[in-house]
Amino acid sequence: MRRGVLPIVGGRIERVSRPRSRRLQAIDYRPSFTALQRGLCGRRIAAAERLGKRLVLVLDSDDRLVIEPRMTGRVMLDPDREFSHVRLVLEVAVDGTRRYLVFRDVRGLGVVHLTGSSEFAAEFGRGRLGPDALEIPAEQLQARLGGRSTPIKVALLDRKALAGVGNIYAAEALHRAKIHPAAPCCSLKPAQWRRLHAALGLVLRRAIELQGSTLRDGTYATPENRDGGYQREFWVYQRAGERCLQCGRGRIRRIVQAQRSTFYCPVCQRAPRGS
DNA sequence: CATATGTCCTGAGAGC
DNA sequence: TGCTCTCAGGACATAT
């Protein structure tokens, strides 16, 4: 998402709009839509950054526009047709052309925030958001999660402990690391933490390279409205009942942990004692 | 009815 | 007692 919006970095925001329909205004604009309009209009976009699963546009005022897509939010650049559930549109002048950054969100669970730089630190700093999974060293991964009694799969999704790991990539990384998703964090040995750290890096980097995962419902696509490619490399996610691609022996199982689906191979990822 | 890529909130209980 | 932390469960809203 961040890479897809790079063409508007350097541009000036000329207009900010939202849907007229009250129903489609049902996402969080923080602190409010009018505050967003006031803080954004006339500002230049100085940089586009990623923060966990959020997109951050840094403005020349030093304010930050944080787009948090949650389950079904996505950004589009210059969409070539009308889309339903558009929640926010920025018109941006870049090198004499007008470009459109659109935030669309079907379920409307997403949030857009405008924060000053000090509020940004309070809202998204350590304490509210753990270190990014691609920046944390292996020892710190164990230090942050290792004391818990919760299942490792559930801990990986705790954004206060670790940022940037979602349900798909947690399952894929645990499979590659050959760790059972229900294993309590405190039962994992140092070698398993090292494998998990390496697997998270491998899976997340590859997923970013392939521009994410477009599932069967097609809700997610890149800002240029192209499908991601990582869904073609899933080894466990949404493959319940199929033969494991890692060991060739197990059949992938689906279980539910903390109200979320988890997929794993019972042969590669052996069950922890007592479960 | 069950399912869905994420996060926040509440309340219970533990430990200090 | 009271603070802080962990943890389980639900809420949010819409579509297939």
Short mmCIF file of C-alpha atoms (C1' of nucleotides) in Angstrom, two decimals:
data_model
loop_
_atom_site.label_atom_id
_atom_site.label_comp_id
_atom_site.label_asym_id
_atom_site.label_seq_id
_atom_site.Cartn_x
_atom_site.Cartn_y
_atom_site.Cartn_z
CA MET A 1 0.00 0.00 0.00
CA ARG A 2 2.78 2.38 0.92
CA ARG A 3 4.68 1.71 -2.26
CA GLY A 4 1.53 2.15 -4.32
CA VAL A 5 0.95 5.70 -3.09
CA LEU A 6 4.55 6.90 -3.65
CA PRO A 7 3.51 8.73 -6.87
CA ILE A 8 1.63 11.32 -4.80
CA VAL A 9 4.50 12.03 -2.40
CA GLY A 10 5.58 15.61 -3.02
CA GLY A 11 2.09 16.62 -4.12
CA ARG A 12 -0.19 19.21 -2.53
CA ILE A 13 -3.60 18.27 -1.12
CA GLU A 14 -6.22 20.52 -2.69
CA ARG A 15 -9.49 18.98 -1.59
CA VAL A 16 -10.69 16.46 0.96
CA SER A 17 -14.11 14.88 0.67
CA ARG A 18 -16.22 12.09 2.10
CA PRO A 19 -19.47 10.47 0.99
CA ARG A 20 -22.65 12.48 1.28
CA SER A 21 -24.62 9.48 2.50
CA ARG A 22 -24.75 9.30 6.28
CA ARG A 23 -24.51 5.50 6.14
CA LEU A 24 -21.15 5.57 4.34
CA GLN A 25 -19.70 8.00 6.85
CA ALA A 26 -19.64 5.11 9.30
CA ILE A 27 -15.89 4.91 9.71
CA ASP A 28 -13.92 6.71 12.41
CA TYR A 29 -12.55 10.07 11.34
CA ARG A 30 -10.32 11.21 14.21
CA PRO A 31 -10.59 13.69 15.69
CA SER A 32 -13.36 14.51 13.18
CA PHE A 33 -13.85 14.85 9.46
CA THR A 34 -13.80 18.64 9.60
CA ALA A 35 -10.54 18.56 11.57
CA LEU A 36 -9.10 16.31 8.84
CA GLN A 37 -10.21 18.74 6.15
CA ARG A 38 -8.72 21.74 7.94
CA GLY A 39 -5.43 19.99 8.68
CA LEU A 40 -4.97 18.46 5.22
CA CYS A 41 -6.03 21.11 2.73
CA GLY A 42 -3.11 23.02 1.28
CA ARG A 43 -0.49 20.72 2.83
CA ARG A 44 2.23 18.98 0.92
CA ILE A 45 2.77 15.23 1.38
CA ALA A 46 6.37 14.92 2.50
CA ALA A 47 6.63 11.13 2.88
CA ALA A 48 4.70 7.86 2.96
CA GLU A 49 5.60 5.40 5.72
CA ARG A 50 4.37 2.08 7.07
CA LEU A 51 3.62 1.58 10.73
CA GLY A 52 2.61 -2.00 11.44
CA LYS A 53 -0.46 -2.43 9.27
CA ARG A 54 -1.08 1.30 8.95
CA LEU A 55 -0.20 3.71 6.16
CA VAL A 56 1.20 7.04 7.38
CA LEU A 57 1.33 10.14 5.19
CA VAL A 58 3.71 12.70 6.73
CA LEU A 59 2.73 16.28 5.88
CA ASP A 60 4.90 19.36 5.55
CA SER A 61 3.09 20.70 8.65
CA ASP A 62 4.60 17.72 10.52
CA ASP A 63 1.09 16.35 11.08
CA ARG A 64 0.49 12.77 10.09
CA LEU A 65 -2.48 11.23 8.32
CA VAL A 66 -2.73 7.65 9.52
CA ILE A 67 -4.88 5.28 7.49
CA GLU A 68 -5.78 2.11 9.36
CA PRO A 69 -7.55 -0.28 6.98
CA ARG A 70 -8.34 -3.03 9.52
CA MET A 71 -10.29 -5.86 7.85
CA THR A 72 -11.51 -4.51 4.53
CA GLY A 73 -10.07 -1.03 4.09
CA ARG A 74 -7.87 -0.30 1.09
CA VAL A 75 -6.40 2.67 -0.71
CA MET A 76 -6.69 3.28 -4.44
CA LEU A 77 -4.80 5.69 -6.61
CA ASP A 78 -6.76 7.25 -9.49
CA PRO A 79 -9.45 4.56 -9.63
CA ASP A 80 -10.60 3.98 -13.18
CA ARG A 81 -14.29 3.59 -12.30
CA GLU A 82 -16.80 4.12 -9.50
CA PHE A 83 -16.46 1.96 -6.41
CA SER A 84 -18.95 1.37 -3.62
CA HIS A 85 -18.13 2.18 0.02
CA VAL A 86 -15.69 5.01 -0.70
CA ARG A 87 -15.02 6.73 2.64
CA LEU A 88 -12.43 9.45 1.93
CA VAL A 89 -11.01 11.13 -1.17
CA LEU A 90 -7.93 13.36 -1.35
CA GLU A 91 -7.35 15.39 -4.50
CA VAL A 92 -3.63 15.93 -4.84
CA ALA A 93 -1.82 18.19 -7.31
CA VAL A 94 1.43 16.55 -8.40
CA ASP A 95 3.60 18.12 -11.14
CA GLY A 96 0.61 19.90 -12.64
CA THR A 97 -1.67 16.87 -12.74
CA ARG A 98 -4.53 16.05 -10.40
CA ARG A 99 -4.43 12.68 -8.74
CA TYR A 100 -6.91 11.01 -6.43
CA LEU A 101 -6.15 9.03 -3.32
CA VAL A 102 -9.26 7.09 -2.33
CA PHE A 103 -9.85 5.18 0.89
CA ARG A 104 -12.50 2.52 0.43
CA ASP A 105 -13.77 0.26 3.19
CA VAL A 106 -16.60 -2.21 2.72
CA ARG A 107 -17.15 -3.15 6.35
CA GLY A 108 -16.25 0.28 7.62
CA LEU A 109 -14.18 -0.91 10.56
CA GLY A 110 -11.25 1.22 9.39
CA VAL A 111 -10.01 4.42 10.98
CA VAL A 112 -8.34 7.55 9.61
CA HIS A 113 -6.51 9.76 12.09
CA LEU A 114 -4.87 13.13 11.76
CA THR A 115 -2.37 13.71 14.54
CA GLY A 116 0.35 16.20 15.38
CA SER A 117 3.80 14.69 15.83
CA SER A 118 3.64 14.53 19.63
CA GLU A 119 0.15 12.98 19.68
CA PHE A 120 1.40 10.57 17.05
CA ALA A 121 4.06 9.31 19.46
CA ALA A 122 1.50 8.99 22.25
CA GLU A 123 -1.01 7.21 20.06
CA PHE A 124 1.29 4.86 18.18
CA GLY A 125 4.48 4.70 20.27
CA ARG A 126 5.71 1.80 22.38
CA GLY A 127 3.06 0.83 24.84
CA ARG A 128 0.30 1.25 22.28
CA LEU A 129 2.10 -0.60 19.47
CA GLY A 130 4.96 -3.06 19.82
CA PRO A 131 8.06 -3.14 17.61
CA ASP A 132 7.60 -4.16 13.99
CA ALA A 133 8.05 -7.86 13.27
CA LEU A 134 10.55 -7.03 10.52
CA GLU A 135 12.71 -4.90 12.81
CA ILE A 136 12.79 -6.87 16.05
CA PRO A 137 15.82 -9.11 16.69
CA ALA A 138 15.16 -12.78 17.50
CA GLU A 139 16.14 -12.45 21.17
CA GLN A 140 13.68 -9.61 21.61
CA LEU A 141 10.89 -11.64 20.07
CA GLN A 142 11.42 -14.26 22.75
CA ALA A 143 11.84 -11.61 25.45
CA ARG A 144 8.55 -9.92 24.57
CA LEU A 145 6.36 -13.00 24.12
CA GLY A 146 8.20 -15.78 25.92
CA GLY A 147 6.72 -15.31 29.40
CA ARG A 148 3.12 -15.72 28.39
CA SER A 149 0.96 -18.76 28.92
CA THR A 150 -1.23 -17.93 25.88
CA PRO A 151 -0.97 -19.85 22.60
CA ILE A 152 1.80 -18.54 20.37
CA LYS A 153 -0.65 -17.89 17.51
CA VAL A 154 -2.74 -15.60 19.70
CA ALA A 155 0.34 -13.77 21.01
CA LEU A 156 1.61 -13.08 17.47
CA LEU A 157 -1.59 -11.13 16.78
CA ASP A 158 -1.24 -8.95 19.90
CA ARG A 159 -0.28 -5.60 18.42
CA LYS A 160 0.97 -4.31 21.77
CA ALA A 161 3.56 -7.08 21.75
CA LEU A 162 4.40 -7.08 18.05
CA ALA A 163 3.22 -4.93 15.15
CA GLY A 164 2.60 -5.97 11.59
CA VAL A 165 1.61 -9.64 11.87
CA GLY A 166 -1.92 -10.55 10.82
CA ASN A 167 -3.94 -13.73 10.84
CA ILE A 168 -2.74 -15.03 7.47
CA TYR A 169 0.95 -14.47 8.04
CA ALA A 170 0.88 -15.74 11.65
CA ALA A 171 -0.43 -19.10 10.39
CA GLU A 172 2.00 -19.24 7.47
CA ALA A 173 5.03 -18.36 9.64
CA LEU A 174 4.17 -20.89 12.36
CA HIS A 175 3.86 -23.59 9.71
CA ARG A 176 7.26 -22.81 8.22
CA ALA A 177 8.75 -22.69 11.71
CA LYS A 178 7.07 -26.05 12.50
CA ILE A 179 5.48 -24.76 15.67
CA HIS A 180 1.99 -25.78 16.77
CA PRO A 181 -0.29 -22.72 16.95
CA ALA A 182 -1.65 -23.79 20.35
CA ALA A 183 1.79 -24.14 21.95
CA PRO A 184 1.98 -21.87 24.99
CA CYS A 185 4.58 -19.14 24.45
CA CYS A 186 6.37 -20.17 27.64
CA SER A 187 6.87 -23.71 26.30
CA LEU A 188 8.91 -22.60 23.26
CA LYS A 189 12.63 -23.27 23.27
CA PRO A 190 15.28 -20.80 22.04
CA ALA A 191 15.72 -22.74 18.78
CA GLN A 192 11.98 -22.46 18.12
CA TRP A 193 12.03 -18.72 18.74
CA ARG A 194 14.88 -18.41 16.25
CA ARG A 195 12.97 -20.44 13.67
CA LEU A 196 9.84 -18.40 14.23
CA HIS A 197 11.76 -15.14 13.88
CA ALA A 198 13.32 -16.32 10.61
CA ALA A 199 9.96 -17.58 9.30
CA LEU A 200 8.20 -14.30 10.09
CA GLY A 201 10.90 -12.41 8.20
CA LEU A 202 10.70 -14.75 5.22
CA VAL A 203 6.90 -14.76 5.00
CA LEU A 204 6.41 -11.02 5.56
CA ARG A 205 9.15 -9.97 3.13
CA ARG A 206 7.84 -12.26 0.43
CA ALA A 207 4.25 -11.10 1.00
CA ILE A 208 5.34 -7.48 0.67
CA GLU A 209 7.31 -8.31 -2.47
CA LEU A 210 4.19 -9.88 -3.99
CA GLN A 211 2.05 -6.95 -2.80
CA GLY A 212 -0.10 -8.82 -0.36
CA SER A 213 -2.76 -11.50 -0.52
CA THR A 214 -5.96 -11.11 -2.52
CA LEU A 215 -8.45 -13.59 -1.09
CA ARG A 216 -11.35 -15.14 -2.94
CA ASP A 217 -13.69 -12.26 -2.17
CA GLY A 218 -11.33 -9.89 -4.00
CA THR A 219 -11.73 -7.18 -1.36
CA TYR A 220 -8.02 -6.37 -1.21
CA ALA A 221 -6.06 -5.17 -4.21
CA THR A 222 -3.07 -2.88 -4.62
CA PRO A 223 -3.53 0.90 -4.98
CA GLU A 224 -3.33 0.34 -8.76
CA ASN A 225 -6.20 -2.13 -8.34
CA ARG A 226 -4.16 -5.19 -9.16
CA ASP A 227 -4.39 -8.43 -7.21
CA GLY A 228 -1.64 -9.30 -4.79
CA GLY A 229 0.28 -12.53 -5.39
CA TYR A 230 1.00 -14.08 -2.02
CA GLN A 231 -2.25 -16.10 -1.95
CA ARG A 232 -0.62 -18.33 -4.57
CA GLU A 233 2.08 -19.17 -2.05
CA PHE A 234 -0.12 -20.06 0.90
CA TRP A 235 0.94 -23.35 2.42
CA VAL A 236 -1.77 -23.63 5.07
CA TYR A 237 -4.12 -20.64 5.01
CA GLN A 238 -7.54 -21.67 3.67
CA ARG A 239 -6.21 -25.11 2.69
CA ALA A 240 -8.06 -27.21 5.27
CA GLY A 241 -8.24 -30.83 4.19
CA GLU A 242 -5.46 -30.54 1.63
CA ARG A 243 -2.14 -32.36 1.76
CA CYS A 244 0.65 -30.45 3.50
CA LEU A 245 3.09 -28.95 0.99
CA GLN A 246 5.94 -29.02 3.49
CA CYS A 247 5.96 -32.65 4.66
CA GLY A 248 3.65 -34.24 2.07
CA ARG A 249 2.08 -36.41 4.77
CA GLY A 250 -0.24 -34.37 6.99
CA ARG A 251 -3.62 -32.94 6.06
CA ILE A 252 -4.11 -29.26 6.86
CA ARG A 253 -6.49 -28.60 9.75
CA ARG A 254 -8.54 -25.56 10.62
CA ILE A 255 -9.08 -24.66 14.26
CA VAL A 256 -10.42 -21.53 15.96
CA GLN A 257 -8.34 -19.62 18.51
CA ALA A 258 -9.49 -16.36 20.05
CA GLN A 259 -12.35 -16.26 17.52
CA ARG A 260 -9.92 -16.39 14.57
CA SER A 261 -9.25 -19.25 12.15
CA THR A 262 -5.89 -20.92 12.33
CA PHE A 263 -4.58 -23.41 9.80
CA TYR A 264 -1.78 -25.86 10.51
CA CYS A 265 -0.31 -29.25 9.66
CA PRO A 266 -0.61 -31.73 12.54
CA VAL A 267 2.44 -33.62 11.26
CA CYS A 268 4.92 -30.75 10.73
CA GLN A 269 3.61 -28.77 13.69
CA ARG A 270 3.43 -31.34 16.44
CA ALA A 271 0.99 -30.74 19.28
CA PRO A 272 2.37 -29.46 22.56
CA ARG A 273 2.09 -31.78 25.56
CA GLY A 274 -1.36 -31.82 27.14
CA SER A 275 -3.37 -30.54 24.21
"C1'" DC B 1 -26.52 -19.90 10.00
"C1'" DA B 2 -21.16 -19.47 9.44
"C1'" DT B 3 -17.43 -17.08 7.55
"C1'" DA B 4 -14.15 -12.96 6.76
"C1'" DT B 5 -7.20 -9.60 6.00
"C1'" DG B 6 -8.10 -6.02 12.83
"C1'" DT B 7 -8.48 -3.50 16.83
"C1'" DC B 8 -10.55 -1.78 21.10
"C1'" DC B 9 -13.26 -2.32 25.25
"C1'" DT B 10 -14.95 -4.61 29.43
"C1'" DG B 11 -14.52 -7.37 33.39
"C1'" DA B 12 -12.27 -11.09 36.06
"C1'" DG B 13 -8.36 -12.55 38.30
"C1'" DA B 14 -3.37 -12.51 39.54
"C1'" DG B 15 0.60 -10.37 41.51
"C1'" DC B 16 2.88 -6.77 43.85
"C1'" DT C 1 -6.55 -1.16 49.03
"C1'" DG C 2 -5.18 0.10 44.65
"C1'" DC C 3 -2.35 -0.14 40.71
"C1'" DT C 4 -0.89 -2.74 36.62
"C1'" DC C 5 -0.88 -6.55 33.89
"C1'" DT C 6 -2.83 -10.72 31.41
"C1'" DC C 7 -6.49 -13.01 29.33
"C1'" DA C 8 -11.29 -14.42 27.44
"C1'" DG C 9 -15.01 -12.78 25.15
"C1'" DG C 10 -17.61 -9.61 22.66
"C1'" DA C 11 -18.41 -5.44 19.74
"C1'" DC C 12 -17.92 -2.89 15.59
"C1'" DA C 13 -20.48 -3.36 10.13
"C1'" DT C 14 -21.14 -5.59 5.70
"C1'" DA C 15 -20.92 -9.05 2.41
"C1'" DT C 16 -20.92 -13.88 0.59
#
